[in-house]
Coordinates of N, CA, C and O and ligand atoms in Angstrom, one line a residue:
X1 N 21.7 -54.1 16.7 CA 20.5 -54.9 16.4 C 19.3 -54.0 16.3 O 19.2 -52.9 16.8
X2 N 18.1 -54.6 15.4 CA 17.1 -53.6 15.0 C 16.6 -53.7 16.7 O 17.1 -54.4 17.5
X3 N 15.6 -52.6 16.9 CA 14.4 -53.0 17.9 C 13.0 -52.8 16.7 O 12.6 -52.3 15.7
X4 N 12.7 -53.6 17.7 CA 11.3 -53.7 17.5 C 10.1 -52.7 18.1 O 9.8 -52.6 19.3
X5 N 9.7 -52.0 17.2 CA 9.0 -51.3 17.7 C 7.3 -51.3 17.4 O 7.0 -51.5 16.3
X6 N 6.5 -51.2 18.2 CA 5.3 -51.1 17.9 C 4.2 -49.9 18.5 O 4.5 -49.4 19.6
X7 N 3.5 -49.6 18.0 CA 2.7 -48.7 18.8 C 0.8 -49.2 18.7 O 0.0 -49.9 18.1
X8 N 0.9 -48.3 19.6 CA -0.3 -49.0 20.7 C -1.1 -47.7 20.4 O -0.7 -46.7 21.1
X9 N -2.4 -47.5 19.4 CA -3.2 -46.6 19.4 C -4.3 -46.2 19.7 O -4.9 -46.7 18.8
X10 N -5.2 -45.7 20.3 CA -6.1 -45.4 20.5 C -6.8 -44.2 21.1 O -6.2 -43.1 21.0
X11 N -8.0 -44.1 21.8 CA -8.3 -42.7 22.5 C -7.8 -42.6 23.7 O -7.1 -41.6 24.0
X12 N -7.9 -43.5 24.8 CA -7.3 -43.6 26.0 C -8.2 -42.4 26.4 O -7.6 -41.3 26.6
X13 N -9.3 -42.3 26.5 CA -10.4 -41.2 27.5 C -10.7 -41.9 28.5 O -11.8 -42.6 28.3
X14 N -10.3 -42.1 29.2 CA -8.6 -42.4 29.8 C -8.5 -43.1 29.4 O -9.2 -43.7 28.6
X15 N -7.0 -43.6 30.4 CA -6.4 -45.5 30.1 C -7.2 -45.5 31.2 O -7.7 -44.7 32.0
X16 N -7.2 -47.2 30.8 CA -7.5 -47.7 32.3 C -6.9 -49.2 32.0 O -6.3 -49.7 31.1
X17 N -7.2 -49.7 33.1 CA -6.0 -51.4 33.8 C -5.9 -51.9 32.4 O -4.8 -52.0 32.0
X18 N -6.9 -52.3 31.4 CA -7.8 -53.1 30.7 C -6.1 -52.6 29.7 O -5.4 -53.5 29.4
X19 N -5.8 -51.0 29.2 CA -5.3 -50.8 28.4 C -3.6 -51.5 28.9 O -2.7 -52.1 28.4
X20 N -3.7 -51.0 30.0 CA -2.2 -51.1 30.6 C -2.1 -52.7 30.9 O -1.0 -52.8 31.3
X21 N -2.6 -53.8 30.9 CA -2.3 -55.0 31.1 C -1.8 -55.5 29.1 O -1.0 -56.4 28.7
X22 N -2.6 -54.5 28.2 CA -2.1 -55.0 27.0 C -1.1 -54.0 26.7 O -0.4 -54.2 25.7
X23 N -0.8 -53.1 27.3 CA 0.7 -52.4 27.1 C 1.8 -53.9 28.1 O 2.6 -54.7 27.5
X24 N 1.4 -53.8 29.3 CA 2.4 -54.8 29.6 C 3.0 -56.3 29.4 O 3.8 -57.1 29.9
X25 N 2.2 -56.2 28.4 CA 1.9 -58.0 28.0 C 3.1 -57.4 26.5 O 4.2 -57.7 26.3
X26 N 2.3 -56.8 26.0 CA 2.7 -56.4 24.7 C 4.4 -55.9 24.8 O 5.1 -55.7 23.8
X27 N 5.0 -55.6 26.2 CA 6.3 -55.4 26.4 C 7.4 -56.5 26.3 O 8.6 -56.4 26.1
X28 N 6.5 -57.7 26.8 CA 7.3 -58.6 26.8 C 7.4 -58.8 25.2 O 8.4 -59.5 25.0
X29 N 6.9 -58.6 24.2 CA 7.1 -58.9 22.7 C 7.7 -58.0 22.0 O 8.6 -58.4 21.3
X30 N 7.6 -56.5 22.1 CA 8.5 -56.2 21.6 C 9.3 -55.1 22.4 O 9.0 -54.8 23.6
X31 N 10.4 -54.3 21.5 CA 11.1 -53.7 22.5 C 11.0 -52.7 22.7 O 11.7 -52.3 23.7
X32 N 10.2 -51.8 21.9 CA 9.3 -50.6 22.9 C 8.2 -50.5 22.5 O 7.8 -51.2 21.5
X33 N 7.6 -49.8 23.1 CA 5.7 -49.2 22.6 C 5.6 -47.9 22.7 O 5.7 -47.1 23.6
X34 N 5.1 -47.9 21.3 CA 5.0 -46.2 21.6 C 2.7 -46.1 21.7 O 1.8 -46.7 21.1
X35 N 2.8 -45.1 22.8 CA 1.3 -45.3 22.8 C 1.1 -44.0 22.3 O 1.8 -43.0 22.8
X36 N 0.0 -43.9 21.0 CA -0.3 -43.1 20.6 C -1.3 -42.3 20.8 O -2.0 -43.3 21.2
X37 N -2.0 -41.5 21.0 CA -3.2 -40.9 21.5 C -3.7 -40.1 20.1 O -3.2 -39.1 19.6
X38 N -4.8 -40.9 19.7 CA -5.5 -39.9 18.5 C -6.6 -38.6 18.8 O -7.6 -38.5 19.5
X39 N -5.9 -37.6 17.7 CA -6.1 -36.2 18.3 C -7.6 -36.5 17.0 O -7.5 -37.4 16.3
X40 N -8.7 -35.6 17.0 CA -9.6 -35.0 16.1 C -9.8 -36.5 15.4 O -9.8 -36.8 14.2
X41 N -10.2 -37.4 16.6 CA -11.6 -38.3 15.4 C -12.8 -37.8 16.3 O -13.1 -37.0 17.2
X42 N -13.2 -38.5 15.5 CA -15.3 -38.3 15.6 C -15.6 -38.8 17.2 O -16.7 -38.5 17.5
X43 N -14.8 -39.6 18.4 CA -15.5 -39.7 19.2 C -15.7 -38.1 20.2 O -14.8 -37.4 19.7
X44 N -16.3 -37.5 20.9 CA -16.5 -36.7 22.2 C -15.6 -37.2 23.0 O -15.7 -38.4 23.4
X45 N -14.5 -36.4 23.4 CA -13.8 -36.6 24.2 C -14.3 -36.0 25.6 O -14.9 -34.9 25.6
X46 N -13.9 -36.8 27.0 CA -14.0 -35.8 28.2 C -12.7 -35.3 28.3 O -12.6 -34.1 28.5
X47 N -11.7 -35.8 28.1 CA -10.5 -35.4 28.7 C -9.5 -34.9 27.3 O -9.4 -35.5 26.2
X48 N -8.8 -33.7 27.6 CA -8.2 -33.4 26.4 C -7.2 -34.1 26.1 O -6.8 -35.0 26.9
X49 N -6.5 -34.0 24.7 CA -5.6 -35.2 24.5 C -4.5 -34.8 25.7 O -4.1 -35.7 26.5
X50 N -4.1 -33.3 25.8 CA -2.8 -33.1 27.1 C -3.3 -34.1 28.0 O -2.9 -35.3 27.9
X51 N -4.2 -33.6 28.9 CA -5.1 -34.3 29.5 C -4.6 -35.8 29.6 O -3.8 -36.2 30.5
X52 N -5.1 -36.4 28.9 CA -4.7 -37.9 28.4 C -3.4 -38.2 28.5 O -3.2 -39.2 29.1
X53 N -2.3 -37.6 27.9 CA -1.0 -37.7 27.9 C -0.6 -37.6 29.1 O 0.4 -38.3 29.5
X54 N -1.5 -36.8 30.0 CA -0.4 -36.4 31.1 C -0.7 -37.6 32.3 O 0.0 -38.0 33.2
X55 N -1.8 -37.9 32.1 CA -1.9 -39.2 32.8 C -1.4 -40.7 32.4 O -1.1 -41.7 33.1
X56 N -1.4 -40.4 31.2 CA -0.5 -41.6 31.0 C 0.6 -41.6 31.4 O 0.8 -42.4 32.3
X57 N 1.7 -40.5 30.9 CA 2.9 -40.5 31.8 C 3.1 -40.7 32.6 O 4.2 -41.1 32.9
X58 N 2.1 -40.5 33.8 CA 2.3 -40.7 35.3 C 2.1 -42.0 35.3 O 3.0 -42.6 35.8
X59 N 1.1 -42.9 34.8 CA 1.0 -44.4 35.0 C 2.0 -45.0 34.3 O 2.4 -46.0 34.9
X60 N 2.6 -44.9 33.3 CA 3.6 -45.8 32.7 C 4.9 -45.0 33.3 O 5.7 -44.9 32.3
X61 N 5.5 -44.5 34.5 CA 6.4 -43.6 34.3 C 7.7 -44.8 35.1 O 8.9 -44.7 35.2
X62 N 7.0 -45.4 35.4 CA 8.2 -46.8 35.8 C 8.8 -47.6 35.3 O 9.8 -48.3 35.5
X63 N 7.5 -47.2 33.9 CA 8.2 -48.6 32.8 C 9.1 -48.4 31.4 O 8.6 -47.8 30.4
X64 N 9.9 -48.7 31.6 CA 11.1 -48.9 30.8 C 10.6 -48.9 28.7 O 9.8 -49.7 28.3
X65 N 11.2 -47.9 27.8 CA 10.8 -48.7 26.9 C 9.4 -48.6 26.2 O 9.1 -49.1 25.1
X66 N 8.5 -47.6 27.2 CA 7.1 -46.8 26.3 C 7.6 -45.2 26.1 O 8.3 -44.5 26.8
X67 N 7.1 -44.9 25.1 CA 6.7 -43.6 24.7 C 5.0 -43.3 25.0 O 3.9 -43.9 25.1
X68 N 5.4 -42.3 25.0 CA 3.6 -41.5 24.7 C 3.7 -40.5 23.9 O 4.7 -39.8 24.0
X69 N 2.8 -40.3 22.8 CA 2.4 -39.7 21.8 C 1.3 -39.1 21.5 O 0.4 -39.2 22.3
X70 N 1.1 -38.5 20.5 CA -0.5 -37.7 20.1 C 0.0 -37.7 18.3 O 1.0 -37.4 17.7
X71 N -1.4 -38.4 17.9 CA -1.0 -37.9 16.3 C -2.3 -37.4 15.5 O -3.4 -37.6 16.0
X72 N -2.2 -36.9 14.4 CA -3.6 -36.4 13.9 C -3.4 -37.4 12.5 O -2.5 -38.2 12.3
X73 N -4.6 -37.1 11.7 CA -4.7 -38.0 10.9 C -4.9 -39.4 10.5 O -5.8 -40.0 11.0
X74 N -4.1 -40.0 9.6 CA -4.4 -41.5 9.6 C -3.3 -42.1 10.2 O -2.3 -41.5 10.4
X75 N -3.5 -43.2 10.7 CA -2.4 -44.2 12.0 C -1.3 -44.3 10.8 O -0.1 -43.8 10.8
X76 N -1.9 -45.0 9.8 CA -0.6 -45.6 8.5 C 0.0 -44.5 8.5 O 1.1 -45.0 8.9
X77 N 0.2 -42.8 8.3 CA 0.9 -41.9 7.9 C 1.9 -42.4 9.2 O 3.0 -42.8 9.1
X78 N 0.8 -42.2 10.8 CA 2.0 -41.9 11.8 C 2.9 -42.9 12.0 O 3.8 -42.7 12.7
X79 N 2.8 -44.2 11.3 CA 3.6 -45.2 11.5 C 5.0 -45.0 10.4 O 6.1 -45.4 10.4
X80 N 4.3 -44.1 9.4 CA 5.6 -44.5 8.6 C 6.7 -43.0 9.5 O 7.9 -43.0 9.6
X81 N 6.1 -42.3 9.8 CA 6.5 -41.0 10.4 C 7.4 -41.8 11.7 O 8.6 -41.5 11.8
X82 N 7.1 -42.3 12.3 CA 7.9 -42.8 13.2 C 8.3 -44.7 12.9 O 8.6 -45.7 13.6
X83 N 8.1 -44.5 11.7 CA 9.1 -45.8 11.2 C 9.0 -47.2 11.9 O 10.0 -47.7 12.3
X84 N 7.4 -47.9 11.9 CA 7.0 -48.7 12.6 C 6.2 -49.6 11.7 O 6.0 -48.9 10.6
X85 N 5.7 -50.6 11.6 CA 5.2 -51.6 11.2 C 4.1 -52.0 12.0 O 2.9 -52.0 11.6
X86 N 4.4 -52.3 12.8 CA 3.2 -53.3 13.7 C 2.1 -52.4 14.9 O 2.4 -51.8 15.9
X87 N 1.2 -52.5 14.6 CA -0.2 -52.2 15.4 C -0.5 -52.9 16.6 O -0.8 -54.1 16.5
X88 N -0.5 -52.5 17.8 CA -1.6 -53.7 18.7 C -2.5 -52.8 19.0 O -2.7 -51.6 19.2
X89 N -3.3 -54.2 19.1 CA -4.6 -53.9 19.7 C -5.5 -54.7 21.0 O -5.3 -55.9 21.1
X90 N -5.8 -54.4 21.4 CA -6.6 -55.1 22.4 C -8.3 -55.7 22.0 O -9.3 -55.1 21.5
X91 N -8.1 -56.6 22.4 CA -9.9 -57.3 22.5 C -10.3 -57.9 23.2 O -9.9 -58.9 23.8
X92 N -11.5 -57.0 23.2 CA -12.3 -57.8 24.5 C -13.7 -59.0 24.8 O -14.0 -59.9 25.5
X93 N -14.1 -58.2 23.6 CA -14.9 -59.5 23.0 C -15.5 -59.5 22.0 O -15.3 -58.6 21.2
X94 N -16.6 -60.8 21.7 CA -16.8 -60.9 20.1 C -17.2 -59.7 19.5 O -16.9 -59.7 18.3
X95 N -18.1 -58.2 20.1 CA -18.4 -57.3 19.6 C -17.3 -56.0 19.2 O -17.6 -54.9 18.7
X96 N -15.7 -56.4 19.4 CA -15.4 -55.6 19.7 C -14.3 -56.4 18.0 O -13.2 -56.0 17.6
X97 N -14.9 -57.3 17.7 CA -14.2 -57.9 16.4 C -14.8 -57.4 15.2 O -13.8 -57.1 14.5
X98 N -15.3 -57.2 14.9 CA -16.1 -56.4 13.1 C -15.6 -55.0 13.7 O -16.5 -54.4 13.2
X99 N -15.1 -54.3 14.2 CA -14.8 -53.0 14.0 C -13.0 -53.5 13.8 O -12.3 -53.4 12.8
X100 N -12.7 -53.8 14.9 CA -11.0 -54.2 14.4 C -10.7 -54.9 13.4 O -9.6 -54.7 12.9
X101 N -11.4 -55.5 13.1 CA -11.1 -56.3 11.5 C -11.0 -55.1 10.4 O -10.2 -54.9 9.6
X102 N -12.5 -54.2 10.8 CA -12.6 -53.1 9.4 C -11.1 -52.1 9.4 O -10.5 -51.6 8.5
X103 N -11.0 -52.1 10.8 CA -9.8 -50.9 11.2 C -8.4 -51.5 10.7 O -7.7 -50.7 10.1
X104 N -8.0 -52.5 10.9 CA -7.0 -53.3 9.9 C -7.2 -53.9 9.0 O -6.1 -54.1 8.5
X105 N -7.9 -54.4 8.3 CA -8.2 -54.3 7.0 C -7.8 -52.7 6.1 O -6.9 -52.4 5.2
X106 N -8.7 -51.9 6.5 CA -8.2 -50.7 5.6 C -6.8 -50.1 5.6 O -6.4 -49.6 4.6
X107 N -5.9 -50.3 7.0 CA -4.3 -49.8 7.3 C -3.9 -50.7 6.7 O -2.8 -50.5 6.2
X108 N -4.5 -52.1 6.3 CA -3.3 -53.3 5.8 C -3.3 -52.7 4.1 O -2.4 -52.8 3.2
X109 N -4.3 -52.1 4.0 CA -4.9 -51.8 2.3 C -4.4 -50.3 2.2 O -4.1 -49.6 1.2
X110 N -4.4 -50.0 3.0 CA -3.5 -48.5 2.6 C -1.8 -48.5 2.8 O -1.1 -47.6 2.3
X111 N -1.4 -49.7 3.5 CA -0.3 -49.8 3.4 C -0.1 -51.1 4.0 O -0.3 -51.4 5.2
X112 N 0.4 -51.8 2.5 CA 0.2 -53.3 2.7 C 1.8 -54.1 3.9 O 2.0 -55.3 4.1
X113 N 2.5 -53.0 4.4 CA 3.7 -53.3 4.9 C 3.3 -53.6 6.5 O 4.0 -54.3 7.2
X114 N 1.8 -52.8 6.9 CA 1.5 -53.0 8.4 C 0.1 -53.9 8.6 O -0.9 -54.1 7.9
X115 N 0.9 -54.5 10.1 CA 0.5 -55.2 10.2 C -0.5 -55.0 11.6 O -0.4 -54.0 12.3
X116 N -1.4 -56.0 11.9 CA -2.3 -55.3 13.4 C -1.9 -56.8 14.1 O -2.1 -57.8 13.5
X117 N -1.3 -56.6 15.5 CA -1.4 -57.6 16.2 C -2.5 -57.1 17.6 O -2.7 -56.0 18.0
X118 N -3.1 -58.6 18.0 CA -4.6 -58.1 18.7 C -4.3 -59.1 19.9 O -3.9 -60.3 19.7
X119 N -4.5 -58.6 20.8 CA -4.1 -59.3 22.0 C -5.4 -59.5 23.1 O -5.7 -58.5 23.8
X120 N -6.0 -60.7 23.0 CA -6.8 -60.8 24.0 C -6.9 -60.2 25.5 O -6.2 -60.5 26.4
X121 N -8.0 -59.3 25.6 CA -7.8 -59.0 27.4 C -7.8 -59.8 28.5 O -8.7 -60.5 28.6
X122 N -6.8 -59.8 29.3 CA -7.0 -60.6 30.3 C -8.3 -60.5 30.8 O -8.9 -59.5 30.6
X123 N -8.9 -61.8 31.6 CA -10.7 -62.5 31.9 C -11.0 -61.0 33.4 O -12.0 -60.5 33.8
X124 N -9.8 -60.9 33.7 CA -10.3 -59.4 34.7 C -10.8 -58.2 34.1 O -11.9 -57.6 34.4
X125 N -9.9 -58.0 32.9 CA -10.4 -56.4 32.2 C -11.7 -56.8 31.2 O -12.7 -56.2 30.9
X126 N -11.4 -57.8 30.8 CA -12.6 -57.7 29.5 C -13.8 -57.2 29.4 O -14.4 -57.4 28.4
X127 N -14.5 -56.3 30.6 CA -15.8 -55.8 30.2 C -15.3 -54.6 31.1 O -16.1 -54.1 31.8
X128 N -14.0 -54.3 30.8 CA -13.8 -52.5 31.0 C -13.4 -51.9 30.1 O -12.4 -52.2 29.4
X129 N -14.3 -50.6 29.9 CA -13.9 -49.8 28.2 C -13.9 -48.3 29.5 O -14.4 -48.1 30.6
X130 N -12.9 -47.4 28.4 CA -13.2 -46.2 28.8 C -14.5 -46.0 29.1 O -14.9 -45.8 30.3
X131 N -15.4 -46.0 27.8 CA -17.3 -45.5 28.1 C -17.6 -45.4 29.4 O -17.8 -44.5 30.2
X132 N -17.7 -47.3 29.8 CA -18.4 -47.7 30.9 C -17.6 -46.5 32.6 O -18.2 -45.9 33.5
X133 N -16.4 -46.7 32.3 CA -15.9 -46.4 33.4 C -16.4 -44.8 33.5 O -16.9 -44.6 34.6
X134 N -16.4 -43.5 32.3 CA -16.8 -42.6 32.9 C -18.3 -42.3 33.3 O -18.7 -41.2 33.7
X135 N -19.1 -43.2 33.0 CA -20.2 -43.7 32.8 C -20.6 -43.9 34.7 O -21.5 -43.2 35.3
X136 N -20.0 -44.6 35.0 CA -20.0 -45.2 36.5 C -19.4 -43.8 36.9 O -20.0 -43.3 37.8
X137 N -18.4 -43.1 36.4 CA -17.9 -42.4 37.5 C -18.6 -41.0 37.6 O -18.5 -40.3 38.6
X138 N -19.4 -40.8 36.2 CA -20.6 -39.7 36.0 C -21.5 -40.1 37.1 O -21.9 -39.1 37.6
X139 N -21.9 -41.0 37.5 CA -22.7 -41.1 38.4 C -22.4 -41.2 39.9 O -23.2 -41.8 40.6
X140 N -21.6 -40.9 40.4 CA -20.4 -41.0 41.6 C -20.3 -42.3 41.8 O -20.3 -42.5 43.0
X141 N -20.2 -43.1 41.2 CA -19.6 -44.8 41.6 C -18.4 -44.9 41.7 O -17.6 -44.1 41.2
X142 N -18.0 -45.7 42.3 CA -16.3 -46.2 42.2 C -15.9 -46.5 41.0 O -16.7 -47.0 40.2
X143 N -14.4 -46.4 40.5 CA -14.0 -47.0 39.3 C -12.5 -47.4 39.7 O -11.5 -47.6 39.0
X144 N -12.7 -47.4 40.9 CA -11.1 -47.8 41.6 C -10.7 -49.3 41.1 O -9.5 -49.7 41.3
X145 N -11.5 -50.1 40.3 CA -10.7 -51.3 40.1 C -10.5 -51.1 38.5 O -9.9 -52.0 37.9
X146 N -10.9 -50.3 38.0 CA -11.1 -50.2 36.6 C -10.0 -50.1 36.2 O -9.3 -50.9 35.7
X147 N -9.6 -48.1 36.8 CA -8.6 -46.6 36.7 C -7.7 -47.2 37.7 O -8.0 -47.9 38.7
X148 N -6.0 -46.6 37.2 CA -5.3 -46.1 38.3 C -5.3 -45.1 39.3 O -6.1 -44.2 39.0
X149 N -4.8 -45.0 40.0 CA -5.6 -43.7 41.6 C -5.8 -42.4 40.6 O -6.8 -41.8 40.5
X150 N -4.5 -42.1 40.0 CA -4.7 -40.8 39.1 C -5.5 -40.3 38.3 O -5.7 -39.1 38.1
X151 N -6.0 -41.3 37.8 CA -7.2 -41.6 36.8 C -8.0 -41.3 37.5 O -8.4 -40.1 37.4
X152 N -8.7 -41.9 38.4 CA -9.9 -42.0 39.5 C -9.7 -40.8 39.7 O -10.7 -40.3 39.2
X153 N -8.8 -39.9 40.2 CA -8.8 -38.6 40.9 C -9.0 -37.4 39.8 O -9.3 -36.3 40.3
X154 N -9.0 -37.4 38.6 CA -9.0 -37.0 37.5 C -10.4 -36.9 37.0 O -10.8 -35.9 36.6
X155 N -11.3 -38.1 37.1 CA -12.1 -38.6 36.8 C -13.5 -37.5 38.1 O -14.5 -36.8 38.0
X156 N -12.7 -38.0 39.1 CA -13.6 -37.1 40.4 C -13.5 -35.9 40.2 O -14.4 -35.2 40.6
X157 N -12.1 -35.2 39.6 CA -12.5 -34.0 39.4 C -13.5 -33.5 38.4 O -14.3 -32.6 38.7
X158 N -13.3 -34.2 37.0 CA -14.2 -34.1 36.1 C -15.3 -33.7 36.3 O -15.8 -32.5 36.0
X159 N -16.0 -34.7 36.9 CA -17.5 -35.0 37.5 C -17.9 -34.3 38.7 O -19.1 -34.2 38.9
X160 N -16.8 -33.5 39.6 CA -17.3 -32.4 40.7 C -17.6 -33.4 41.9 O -18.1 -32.9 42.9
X161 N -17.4 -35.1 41.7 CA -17.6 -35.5 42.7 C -16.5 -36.1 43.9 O -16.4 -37.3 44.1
X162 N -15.9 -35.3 44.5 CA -14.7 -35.0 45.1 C -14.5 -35.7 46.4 O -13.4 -35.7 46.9
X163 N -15.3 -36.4 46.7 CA -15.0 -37.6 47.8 C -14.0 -38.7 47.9 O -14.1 -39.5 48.9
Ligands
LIG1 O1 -9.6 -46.3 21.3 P1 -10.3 -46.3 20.0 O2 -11.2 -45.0 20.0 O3 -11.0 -47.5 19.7 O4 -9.1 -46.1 18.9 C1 -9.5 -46.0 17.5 C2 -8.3 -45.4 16.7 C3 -7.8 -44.1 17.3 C4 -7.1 -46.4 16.8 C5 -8.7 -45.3 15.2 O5 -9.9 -44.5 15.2 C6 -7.7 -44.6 14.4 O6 -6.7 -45.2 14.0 N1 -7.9 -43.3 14.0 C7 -7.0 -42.6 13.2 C8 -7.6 -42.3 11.8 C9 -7.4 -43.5 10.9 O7 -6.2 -43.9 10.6 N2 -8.5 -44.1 10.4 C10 -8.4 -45.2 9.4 C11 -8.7 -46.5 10.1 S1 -10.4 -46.7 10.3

């Protein structure tokens, strides 16, 4: 039998809950996820893509059926490269819809074979983004409900604030 595969793209500076509730939602649909980590776009990264990867692994390392990845370039190339069709994405709210529309619109127009599936955030995560979280944690705030402990501890080292 085919599986179903999909992958899950984005910067992940870091993951945080917000990403990992649409990884686990998104498990129950298909039968694996590969999460990709985009190397060399235009955002400033804090954390290097290793960096990124290596904490992902430790948070997904229970669950059955993800991959973790790093790709350069355009998503459409990495999809045909690992032989995938389908996109998810997460949303959080109405502002976060004109950029996901433009970003699948152009992958559906550069390769009319993929598709973007968009999965509302659960009413807990929806006003957590990476930004905000290192934002709070630049300033020594908590981000323990945001991040997983690894994350957080990652994040404290970042910032030199070690408490
Ligand atoms: O988490 P982000 O930063 O919102 O993720 C954006 C990402 C990485 C999914 C997007 O920038 C992307 O796919 N970049 C790869 C380059 C590409 O394919 N661009 C064409 C679509 S605009």
């Amino acid at each position: 039998m085919r599986r179903k595969t999909a992958v899950y793209p984005g910067s992940f500076d870091p993951i945080t809950y917000g990403h990992l509730d649409i990884l686990d939602r998104g498990l129950l649909i298909f039968d694996r996820i590969i999460i990709a980590i985009a190397k060399n776009i235009q955002k400033e990264a804090l954390f290097s893509v290793e960096e990124r990867a290596e904490m992902i692994r430790e948070v997904v390392k229970g669950k059955k059926n993800v991959i973790v990845d790093s790709f350069d370039g355009l998503l459409v190339d990495y999809l045909k490269k690992v032989k995938a069709n389908v996109v998810i994405r997460g949303l959080r709210a109405m502002s976060d819809f004109e950029y996901e529309f433009q970003m699948a619109s152009i992958n559906r127009t550069l390769n009319p074979e993929i598709d973007t599936i968009f999965m509302m955030t659960s009413k807990d995560y929806f006003f957590v983004s990476s930004r905000t979280v290192k934002e709070v944690a630049s300033f020594g705030g908590s981000v323990r409900d945001f991040v997983p402990p690894i994350v957080e501890k990652k994040l404290k080292e970042k910032f030199g604030n070690l408490s």
